[in-house]
Structures are given as structure tokens and as C-alpha cells.
Coordinates of C-alpha atoms and ligand atoms in Angstrom, one line a residue:
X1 CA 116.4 97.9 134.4
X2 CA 117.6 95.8 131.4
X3 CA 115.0 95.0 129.2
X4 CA 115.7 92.3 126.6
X5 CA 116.5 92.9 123.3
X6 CA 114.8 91.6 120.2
X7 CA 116.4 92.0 116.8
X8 CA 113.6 91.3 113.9
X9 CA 115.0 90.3 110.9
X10 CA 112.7 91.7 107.6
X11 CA 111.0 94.5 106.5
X12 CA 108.2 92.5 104.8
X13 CA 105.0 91.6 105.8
X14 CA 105.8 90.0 108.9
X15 CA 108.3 91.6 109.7
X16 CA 106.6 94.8 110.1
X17 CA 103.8 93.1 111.5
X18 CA 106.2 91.7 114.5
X19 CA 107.4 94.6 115.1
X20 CA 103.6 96.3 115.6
X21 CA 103.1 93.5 117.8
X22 CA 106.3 94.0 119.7
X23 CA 106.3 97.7 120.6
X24 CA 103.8 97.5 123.5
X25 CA 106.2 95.3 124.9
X26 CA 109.1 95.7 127.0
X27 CA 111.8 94.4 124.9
X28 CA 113.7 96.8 123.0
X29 CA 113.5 96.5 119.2
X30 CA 116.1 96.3 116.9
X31 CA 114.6 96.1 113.7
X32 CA 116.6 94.8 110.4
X33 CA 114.7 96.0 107.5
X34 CA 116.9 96.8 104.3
X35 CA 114.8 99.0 101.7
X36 CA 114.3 97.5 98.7
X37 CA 113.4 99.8 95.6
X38 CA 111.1 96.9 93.5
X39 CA 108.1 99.1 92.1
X40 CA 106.3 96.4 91.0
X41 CA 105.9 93.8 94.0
X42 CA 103.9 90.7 93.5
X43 CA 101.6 89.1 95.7
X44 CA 98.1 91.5 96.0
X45 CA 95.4 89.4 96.4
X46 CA 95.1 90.1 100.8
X47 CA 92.4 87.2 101.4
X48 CA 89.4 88.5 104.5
X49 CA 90.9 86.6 106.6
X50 CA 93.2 89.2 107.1
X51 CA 91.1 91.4 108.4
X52 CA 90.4 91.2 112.2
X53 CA 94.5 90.2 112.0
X54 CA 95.3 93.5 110.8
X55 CA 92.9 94.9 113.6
X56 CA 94.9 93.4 116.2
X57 CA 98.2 95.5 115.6
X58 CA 95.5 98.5 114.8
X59 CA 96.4 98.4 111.2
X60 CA 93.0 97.4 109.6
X61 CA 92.6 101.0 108.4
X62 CA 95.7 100.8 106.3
X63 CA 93.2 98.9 103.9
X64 CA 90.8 101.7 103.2
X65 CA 93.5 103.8 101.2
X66 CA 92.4 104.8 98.0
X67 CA 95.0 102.2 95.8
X68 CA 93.5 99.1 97.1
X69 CA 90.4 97.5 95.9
X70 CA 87.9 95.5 97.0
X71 CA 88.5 91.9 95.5
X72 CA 84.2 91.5 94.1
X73 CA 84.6 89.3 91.5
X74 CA 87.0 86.0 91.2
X75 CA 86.2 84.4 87.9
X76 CA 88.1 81.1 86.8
X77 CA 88.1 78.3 84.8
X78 CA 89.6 75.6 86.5
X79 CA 88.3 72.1 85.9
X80 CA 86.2 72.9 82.9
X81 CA 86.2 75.0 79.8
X82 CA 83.6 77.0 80.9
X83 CA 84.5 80.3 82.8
X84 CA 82.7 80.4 86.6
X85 CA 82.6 82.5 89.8
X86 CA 84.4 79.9 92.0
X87 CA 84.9 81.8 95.6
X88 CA 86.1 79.0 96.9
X89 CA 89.0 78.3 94.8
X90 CA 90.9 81.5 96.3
X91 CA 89.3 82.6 99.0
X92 CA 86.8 80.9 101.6
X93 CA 85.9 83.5 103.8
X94 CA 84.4 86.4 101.6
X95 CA 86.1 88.9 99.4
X96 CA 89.5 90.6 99.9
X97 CA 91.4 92.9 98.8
X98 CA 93.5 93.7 95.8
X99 CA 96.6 95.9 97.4
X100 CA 99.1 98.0 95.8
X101 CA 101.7 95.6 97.7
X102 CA 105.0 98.3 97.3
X103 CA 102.2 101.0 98.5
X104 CA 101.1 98.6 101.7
X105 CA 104.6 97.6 103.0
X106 CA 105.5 101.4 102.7
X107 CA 102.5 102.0 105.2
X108 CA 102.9 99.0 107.5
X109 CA 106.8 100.6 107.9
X110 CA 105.4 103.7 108.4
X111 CA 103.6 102.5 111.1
X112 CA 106.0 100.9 112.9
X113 CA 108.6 104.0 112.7
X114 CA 105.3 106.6 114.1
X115 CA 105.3 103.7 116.8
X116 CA 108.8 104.7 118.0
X117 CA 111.0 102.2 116.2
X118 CA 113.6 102.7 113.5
X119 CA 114.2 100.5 110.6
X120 CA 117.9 99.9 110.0
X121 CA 118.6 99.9 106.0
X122 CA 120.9 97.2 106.5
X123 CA 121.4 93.3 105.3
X124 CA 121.9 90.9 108.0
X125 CA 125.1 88.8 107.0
X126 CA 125.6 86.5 109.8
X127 CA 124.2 85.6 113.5
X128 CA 125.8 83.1 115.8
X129 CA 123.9 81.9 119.5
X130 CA 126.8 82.3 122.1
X131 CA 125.8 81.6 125.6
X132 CA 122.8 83.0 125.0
X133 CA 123.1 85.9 124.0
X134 CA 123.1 86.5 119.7
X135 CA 126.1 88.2 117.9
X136 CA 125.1 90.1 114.7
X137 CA 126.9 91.0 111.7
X138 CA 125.2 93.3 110.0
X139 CA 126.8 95.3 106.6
X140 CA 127.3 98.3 109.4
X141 CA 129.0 96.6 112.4
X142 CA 127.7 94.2 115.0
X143 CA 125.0 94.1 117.5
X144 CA 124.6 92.0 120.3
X145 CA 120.5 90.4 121.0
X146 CA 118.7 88.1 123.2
X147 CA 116.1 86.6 120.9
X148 CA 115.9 86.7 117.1
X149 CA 112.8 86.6 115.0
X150 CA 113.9 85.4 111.4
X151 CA 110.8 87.4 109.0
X152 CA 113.2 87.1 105.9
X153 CA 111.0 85.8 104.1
X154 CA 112.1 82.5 101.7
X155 CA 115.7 83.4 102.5
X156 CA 115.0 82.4 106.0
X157 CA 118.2 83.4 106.9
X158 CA 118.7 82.1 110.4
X159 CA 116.1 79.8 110.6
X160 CA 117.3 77.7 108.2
X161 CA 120.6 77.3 109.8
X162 CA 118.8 76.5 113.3
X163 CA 116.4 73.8 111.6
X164 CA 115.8 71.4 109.3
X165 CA 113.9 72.7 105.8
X166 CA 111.8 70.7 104.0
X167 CA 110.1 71.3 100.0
X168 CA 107.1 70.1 98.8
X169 CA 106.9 71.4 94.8
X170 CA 109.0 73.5 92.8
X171 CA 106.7 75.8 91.5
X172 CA 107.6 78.7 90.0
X173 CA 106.0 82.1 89.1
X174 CA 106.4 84.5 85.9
X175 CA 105.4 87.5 86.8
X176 CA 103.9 90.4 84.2
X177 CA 102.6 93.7 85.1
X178 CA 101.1 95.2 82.0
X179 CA 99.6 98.5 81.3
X180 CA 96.7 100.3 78.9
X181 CA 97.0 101.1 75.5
X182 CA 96.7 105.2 76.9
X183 CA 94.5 105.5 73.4
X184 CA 92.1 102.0 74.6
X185 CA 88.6 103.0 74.5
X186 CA 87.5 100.3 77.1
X187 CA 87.4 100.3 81.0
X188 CA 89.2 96.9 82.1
X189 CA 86.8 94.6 83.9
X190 CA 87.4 94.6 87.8
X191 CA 88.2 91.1 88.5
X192 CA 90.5 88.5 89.2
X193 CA 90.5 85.6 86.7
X194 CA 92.3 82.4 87.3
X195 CA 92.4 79.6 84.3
X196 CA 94.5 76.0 84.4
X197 CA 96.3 75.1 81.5
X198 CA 98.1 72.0 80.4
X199 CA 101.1 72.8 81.8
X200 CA 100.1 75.3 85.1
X201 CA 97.9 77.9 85.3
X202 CA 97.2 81.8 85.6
X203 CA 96.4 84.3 87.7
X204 CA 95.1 87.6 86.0
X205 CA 94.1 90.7 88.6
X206 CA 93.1 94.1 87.8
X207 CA 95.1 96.7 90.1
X208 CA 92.9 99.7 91.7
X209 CA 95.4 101.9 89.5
X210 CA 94.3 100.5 86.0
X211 CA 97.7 98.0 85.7
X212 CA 97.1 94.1 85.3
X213 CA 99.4 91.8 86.9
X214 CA 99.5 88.5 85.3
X215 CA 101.5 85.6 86.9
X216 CA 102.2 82.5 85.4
X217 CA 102.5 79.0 87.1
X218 CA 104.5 76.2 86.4
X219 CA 107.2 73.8 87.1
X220 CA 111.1 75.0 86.4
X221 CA 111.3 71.8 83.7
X222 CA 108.3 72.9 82.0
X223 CA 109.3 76.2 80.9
X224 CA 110.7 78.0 78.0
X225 CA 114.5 78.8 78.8
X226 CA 114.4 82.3 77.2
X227 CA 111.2 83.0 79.0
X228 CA 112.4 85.9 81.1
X229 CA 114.4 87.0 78.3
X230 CA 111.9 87.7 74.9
X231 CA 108.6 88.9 75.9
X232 CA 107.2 87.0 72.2
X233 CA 107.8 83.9 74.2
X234 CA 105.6 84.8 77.5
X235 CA 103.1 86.3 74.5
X236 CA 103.5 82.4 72.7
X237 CA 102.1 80.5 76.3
X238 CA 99.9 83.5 76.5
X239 CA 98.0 82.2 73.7
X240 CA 97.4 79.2 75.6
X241 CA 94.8 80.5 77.1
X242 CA 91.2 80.9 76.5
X243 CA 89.9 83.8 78.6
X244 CA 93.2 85.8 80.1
X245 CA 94.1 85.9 76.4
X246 CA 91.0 87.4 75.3
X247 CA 90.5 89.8 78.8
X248 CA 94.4 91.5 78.1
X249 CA 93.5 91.5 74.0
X250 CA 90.0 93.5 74.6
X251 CA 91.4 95.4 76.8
X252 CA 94.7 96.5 74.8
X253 CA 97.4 95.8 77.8
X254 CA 100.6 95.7 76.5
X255 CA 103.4 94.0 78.0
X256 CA 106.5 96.2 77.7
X257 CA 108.9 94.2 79.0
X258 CA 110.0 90.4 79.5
X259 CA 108.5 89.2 82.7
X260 CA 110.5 88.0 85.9
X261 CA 110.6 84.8 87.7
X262 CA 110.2 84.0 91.2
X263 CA 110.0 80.8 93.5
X264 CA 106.7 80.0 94.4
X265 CA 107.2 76.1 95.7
X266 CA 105.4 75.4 99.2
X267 CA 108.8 75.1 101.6
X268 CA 108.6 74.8 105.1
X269 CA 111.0 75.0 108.4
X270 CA 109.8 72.8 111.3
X271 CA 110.7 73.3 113.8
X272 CA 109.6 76.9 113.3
X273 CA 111.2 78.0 116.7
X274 CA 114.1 76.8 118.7
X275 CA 116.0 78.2 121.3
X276 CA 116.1 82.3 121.4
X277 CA 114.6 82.4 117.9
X278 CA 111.2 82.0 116.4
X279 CA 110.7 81.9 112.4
X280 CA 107.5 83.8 111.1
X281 CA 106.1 84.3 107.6
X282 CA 107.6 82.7 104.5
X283 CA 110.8 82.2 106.4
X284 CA 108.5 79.8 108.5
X285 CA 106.5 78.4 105.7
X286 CA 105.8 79.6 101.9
X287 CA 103.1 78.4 100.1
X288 CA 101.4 77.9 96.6
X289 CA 99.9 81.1 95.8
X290 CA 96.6 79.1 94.5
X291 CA 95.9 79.3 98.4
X292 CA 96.2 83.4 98.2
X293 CA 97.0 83.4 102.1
X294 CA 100.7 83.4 102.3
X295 CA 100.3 87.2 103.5
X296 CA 97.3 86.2 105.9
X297 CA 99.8 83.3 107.3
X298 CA 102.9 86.6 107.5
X299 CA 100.3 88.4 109.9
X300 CA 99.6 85.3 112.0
X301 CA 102.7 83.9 113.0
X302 CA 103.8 87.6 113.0
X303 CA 101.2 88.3 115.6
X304 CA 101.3 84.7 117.1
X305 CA 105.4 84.5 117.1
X306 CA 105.9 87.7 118.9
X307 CA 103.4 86.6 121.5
X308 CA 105.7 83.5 122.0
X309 CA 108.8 85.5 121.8
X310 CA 107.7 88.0 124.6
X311 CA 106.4 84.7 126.5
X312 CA 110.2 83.3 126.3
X313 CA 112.0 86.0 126.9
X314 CA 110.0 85.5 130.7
X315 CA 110.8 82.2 131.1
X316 CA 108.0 80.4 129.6
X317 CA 108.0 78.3 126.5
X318 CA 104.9 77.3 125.9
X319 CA 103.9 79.7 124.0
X320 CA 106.6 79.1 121.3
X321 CA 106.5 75.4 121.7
X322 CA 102.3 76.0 120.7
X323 CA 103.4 77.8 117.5
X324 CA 105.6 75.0 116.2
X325 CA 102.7 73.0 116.5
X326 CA 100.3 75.4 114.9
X327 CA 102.8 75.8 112.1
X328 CA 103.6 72.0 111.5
X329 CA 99.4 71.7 111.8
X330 CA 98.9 74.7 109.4
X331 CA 101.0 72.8 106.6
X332 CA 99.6 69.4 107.2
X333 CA 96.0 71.2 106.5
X334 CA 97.3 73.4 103.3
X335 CA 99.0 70.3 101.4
X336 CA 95.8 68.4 102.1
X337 CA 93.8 71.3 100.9
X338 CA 96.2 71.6 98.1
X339 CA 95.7 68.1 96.5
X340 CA 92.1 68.1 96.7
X341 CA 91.5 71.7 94.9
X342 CA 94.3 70.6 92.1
X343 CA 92.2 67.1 91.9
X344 CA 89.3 69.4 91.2
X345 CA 91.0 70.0 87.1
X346 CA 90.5 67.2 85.3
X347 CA 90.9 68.0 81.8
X348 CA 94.9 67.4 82.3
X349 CA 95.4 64.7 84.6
X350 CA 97.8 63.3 82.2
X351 CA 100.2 65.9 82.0
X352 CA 103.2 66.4 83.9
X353 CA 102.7 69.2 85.7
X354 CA 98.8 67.8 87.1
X355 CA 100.2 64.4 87.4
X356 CA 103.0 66.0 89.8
X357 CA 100.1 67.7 92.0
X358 CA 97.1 65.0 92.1
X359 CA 98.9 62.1 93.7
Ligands
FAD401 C1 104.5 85.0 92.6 C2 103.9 85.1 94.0 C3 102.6 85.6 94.1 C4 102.1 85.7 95.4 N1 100.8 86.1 95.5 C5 100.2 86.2 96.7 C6 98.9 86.7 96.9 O1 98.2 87.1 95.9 N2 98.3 86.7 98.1 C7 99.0 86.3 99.2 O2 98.5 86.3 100.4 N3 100.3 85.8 99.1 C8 100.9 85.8 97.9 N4 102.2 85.3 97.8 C9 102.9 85.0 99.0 C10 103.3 86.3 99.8 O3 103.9 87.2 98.9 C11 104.3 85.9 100.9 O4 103.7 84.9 101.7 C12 104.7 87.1 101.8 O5 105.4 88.0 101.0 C13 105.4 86.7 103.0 O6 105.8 87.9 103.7 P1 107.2 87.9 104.5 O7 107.2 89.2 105.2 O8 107.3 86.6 105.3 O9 108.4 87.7 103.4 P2 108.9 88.7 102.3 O10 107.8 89.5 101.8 O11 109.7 87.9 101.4 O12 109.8 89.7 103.1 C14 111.1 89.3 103.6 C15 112.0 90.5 103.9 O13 113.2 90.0 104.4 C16 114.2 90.8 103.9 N5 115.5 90.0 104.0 C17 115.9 88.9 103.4 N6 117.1 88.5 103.7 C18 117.5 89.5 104.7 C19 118.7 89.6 105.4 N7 119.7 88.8 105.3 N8 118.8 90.7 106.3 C20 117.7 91.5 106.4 N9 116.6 91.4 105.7 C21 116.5 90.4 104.8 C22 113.8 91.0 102.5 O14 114.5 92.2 102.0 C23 112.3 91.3 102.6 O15 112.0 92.6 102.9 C24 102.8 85.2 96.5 C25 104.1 84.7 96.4 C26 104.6 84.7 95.1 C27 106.0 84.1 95.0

């Protein structure tokens, strides 16, 4: 019997999470995942939602290991000078974790290879549909699939070829991870704290293993040029603020090195699937990280895209032609959801950067 082959492109979030889905399946996996050695990977605030997604590739237990935390407390001061618990700024459903990201990818792969698949350490250069059937070029040789699921992330390698990509913003992230003074006599609060500023705003968290990551937001035009380069200029904006200021000065973090920058602008692909492939995560739709559930929306369409996949690859295409619409719906809902929470700060309505978001 020929069973059909499924190459999934990613070894992120949802790419990992695809394959989990996948391996109870019929199709034979093929999975793309090149290692990369980033020790300090962004994006840990895992929102509840998460939670009974994680369950449904048996994975929720991945959660309880000792360097995640629960997320108790999320403190900000957004919309007025005064500093308040606002649950739902971040997160509507309860509290969620803070996850040693690099530590949770490296367990989600681990799962997949106990599961019987192997990751191939390899880029994906090229993949052209021929009468339908894929041809890969991968930095190894070439590999021949019947349905591709693009979980690149904001690369969206394939997808992007397949379908048409559309931008909303051009936000973008500087990212800090700062550590103790070893001689500080104070144990660092707990929390997440999240202030707006004139020009964007931060996100402060405190890691289970004592390290703060601190990401700025703002728009490419609004930032210092030598930002990434002198660490006294991310220490200049830092001063901007009233509370994340005060939290990392009290608490003697020290930022050893200049911070680094990365895209975080809401982009989209629609249609997320078309014919033999399926885009899931960021390669499907990347968000503002003010909604914290761009790794909630890698498990579902992970989990949902899969499904779809499997449903194609037997004839029907319902399924997939479902999960466009559930994509194109999902981003409808976010940039609505978007406006109003950015309408919610007042204090800078006239600047550039508020003015761009409260249309
Ligand atoms: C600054 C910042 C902070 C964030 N904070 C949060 C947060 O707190 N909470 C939250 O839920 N979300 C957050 N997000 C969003 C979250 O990180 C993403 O939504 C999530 O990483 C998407 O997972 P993914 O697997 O789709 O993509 P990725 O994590 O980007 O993974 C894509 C994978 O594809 C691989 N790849 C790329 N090209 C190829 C190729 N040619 N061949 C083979 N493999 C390839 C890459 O190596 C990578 O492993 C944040 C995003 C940013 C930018």
C-alpha cells in the first residue's frame, strides 16, 4: 500500500505541533525542521487558551516542567499613568504560562522524534507542484511529496509563493534579555508588566530562571538607528518609562549586550490553503504580540490544518476549504480587537505611532 506522503516544513511551534497531529495518521512524514542554536528565543507568554490545544496532541504535560511558570500577575499601565492588574489586556481566558521558549520547542521535538518521526536538520530551498505530486530541494538532495504544510513561520516559504500576502502594521520588536546583578540583595517580583509610551510600548516578564526579557515596541521610522548597536541607546528609551524603568533599577538587571530586532507586524496569507498545501502558524498569519496568542493560533491551525490535510489527501476538501475561512475570520476578529484595545490609551492619541493604530 502507498500511503501519501506529507513533508512539514518547520521546526517551530506548529510545526512540531503538525507533526504530533499527523503521526496517528496514515501519511508518511517527512519532516523539515533545521536546528537552530538561538539561546535566548522570544515569545513566552503561552496564553490558557493553549491548554486543552496542547491536550489534544497529549502534550499538556510538557507545561508542568520545572522552567516554566505560572503567568499570576500581569500588571500594566496602559491608558493611564497609574499602574493596574488589567487581565484583559493580554489574556482573556485566565492565567498562562511564562515558558522557557528554546526549553519548550526542544520538548515539543522531542516528542515528535519518541513518536517515530525524524527531524531532518536541513533548509528547504525550493518546492515546485508538478502534476501533483511536490519536488523538493532541500540543502541535502531532493525529495518527492504529495501535500506540503508550510509551518515556516514569517518566512512562509511556500505559501507565499502559492498566495497572495497581505500587511497590516510594521511593527517591530527590540528584544532584551537581562540578568541579576549575582551580588543583588532583592528577589525580582513575579510578573509581567506592560506600559505604553509615546512612541510604542513594553513588555517586561520575569523568566522561572530569574532572567527578564524586555521587548520593546514600535514602528521601524520611530526608532533610533544605532539601536541594536549601543546598549546606552536602548538604556536612553528605557528611561522613558515610569515602572519597567524602576522594576529592572530595583532589581539591579543589567543588560550586557545591545538588544536585537525582530518583525513583529500583523501579516497574513489568505488563502491559507490551496491545492496540496495548507499554511499553519505565522506562515499563515503573524500577529501583534499585544494579543500574546500568536503561539495559541501555531497550535490551532497546527491541529486544525493537519486535520484538513489528512481530509485532502482522501479526496475531501472541505476541511481545508473550512480552515481558510476560519483563518480569514480569525484576522478579521484580531484587527477589530486590535483597534479597540489600542483606542483604550489615550494619553498619546496624537503621536505617530497611536495615530497609526486608532484609526
Ligand atoms: C518579539 C515577539 C514576541 C512574541 N511574543 C509572543 C508571546 O509572548 N506569546 C505568543 O503567543 N506569541 C508571541 N509571539 C508570536 C510567536 O512567537 C509566533 O506566533 C510563533 O513563534 C509562531 O510559531 P511558528 O511555528 O508558526 O513559527 P516560528 O516559531 O517562526 O517557526 C518557524 C520555523 O520554520 C523554520 N524555517 C523557516 N524557513 C525554513 C525553510 N526554508 N526550511 C525549513 N525550515 C524553515 C525556522 O527555522 C523555524 O524553526 C511573539 C512574536 C514576536 C516577534
Amino acid at each position: 500500500m502507498n500511503y501519501p506522503r506529507v513533508a512539514v516544513i518547520g521546526g517551530g511551534i506548529a510545526g512540531a505541533v503538525a507533526c504530533l497531529r499527523l503521526v496517528d495518521s496514515e501519511a508518511q512524514l517527512l519532516w523539515i525542521a533545521p536546528i537552530d542554536n538561538v539561546h535566548d528565543k522570544y515569545g513566552e507568554h503561552l496564553s490558557a487558551a493553549a491548554r486543552p490545544l496542547l491536550e489534544q496532541v497529549n502534550a499538556l504535560g510538557l507545561l508542568e516542567r520545572p522552567y516554566h511558570r505560572q503567568a499570576n500577575v500581569i500588571l500594566s499601565s496602559w491608558g493611564s499613568d497609574k499602574i493596574a492588574e488589567r487581565h484583559s489586556i493580554v489574556h482573556l481566558e485566565g492565567p498562562g504560562t511564562v515558558i522557557n521558549r528554546r526549553a519548550f520547542e526542544q520538548d515539543l521535538a522531542d516528542e515528535v522524534s519518541h513518536r517515530g518521526v525524524t527531524r531532518r536538520d536541513v533548509m528547504l530551498k525550493d518546492a515546485r507542484l508538478n502534476q501533483g505530486h511536490w519536488q523538493l530541494e532541500l540543502e541535502d538532495g531532493s525529495e518527492k511529496v504529495d501535500y506540503l504544510i508550510d509551518a515556516s513561520g514569517r518566512h512562509a516559504i511556500i505559501a507565499k509563493q502559492y498566495a497572495p500576502r497581505f500587511r497590516s502594521d510594521q511593527l517591530v520588536a527590540v528584544i532584551a534579555f537581562l540578568e541579576q546583578n549575582a551580588a543583588a540583595d532583592i528577589v525580582p517580583t513575579r510578573a509581567t508588566l506592560i506600559e505604553a509610551v509615546a512612541d510604542g510600548w513594553w513588555y517586561a516578564t520575569l523568566l522561572a530562571d530569574g532572567r527578564l526579557v524586555l521587548n520593546y515596541y514600535t514602528d521601524p521610522d520611530l526608532l533610533p538607528t544605532d539601536i541594536s548597536r549601543e546598549t546606552s541607546v536602548f538604556n536612553r528609551l528605557l528611561r522613558q518609562t515610569r515602572y519597567i524603568d524602576r522594576w529592572i533599577n530595583e532589581a539591579e538587571f543589567e543588560l550586557k549586550s545591545p538588544p536585537r530586532l525582530a518583525s513583529a507586524g500583523t501579516t497574513w496569507i489568505a488563502p491559507a490553503a490551496g491545492e496540496s498545501w495548507i499554511a499553519v502558524g505565522d506562515a499563515a498569519a503573524s500577529f501583534d504580540p499585544l494579543s500574546s496568542h500568536g503561539m495559541t493560533t501555531a497550535l490551532w491551525t497546527a491541529i486544525t490544518g493537519a486535520d484538513a490535510a489528512i481530509a485532502y489527501l482522501s479526496g475531501n476538501r472541505e476541511p481545508s476549504i473550512g480552515y481558510t475561512g476560519k483563518v480569514a475570520a480569525g484576522i478579521q476578529e484580531f484587527l477589530n480587537s486590535r483597534t479597540t484595545i489600542y483606542q483604550q490609551e489615550n494619553r498619546f492619541k496624537e503621536n505617530t505611532f497611536w495615530e497609526r493604530r486608532i484609526k
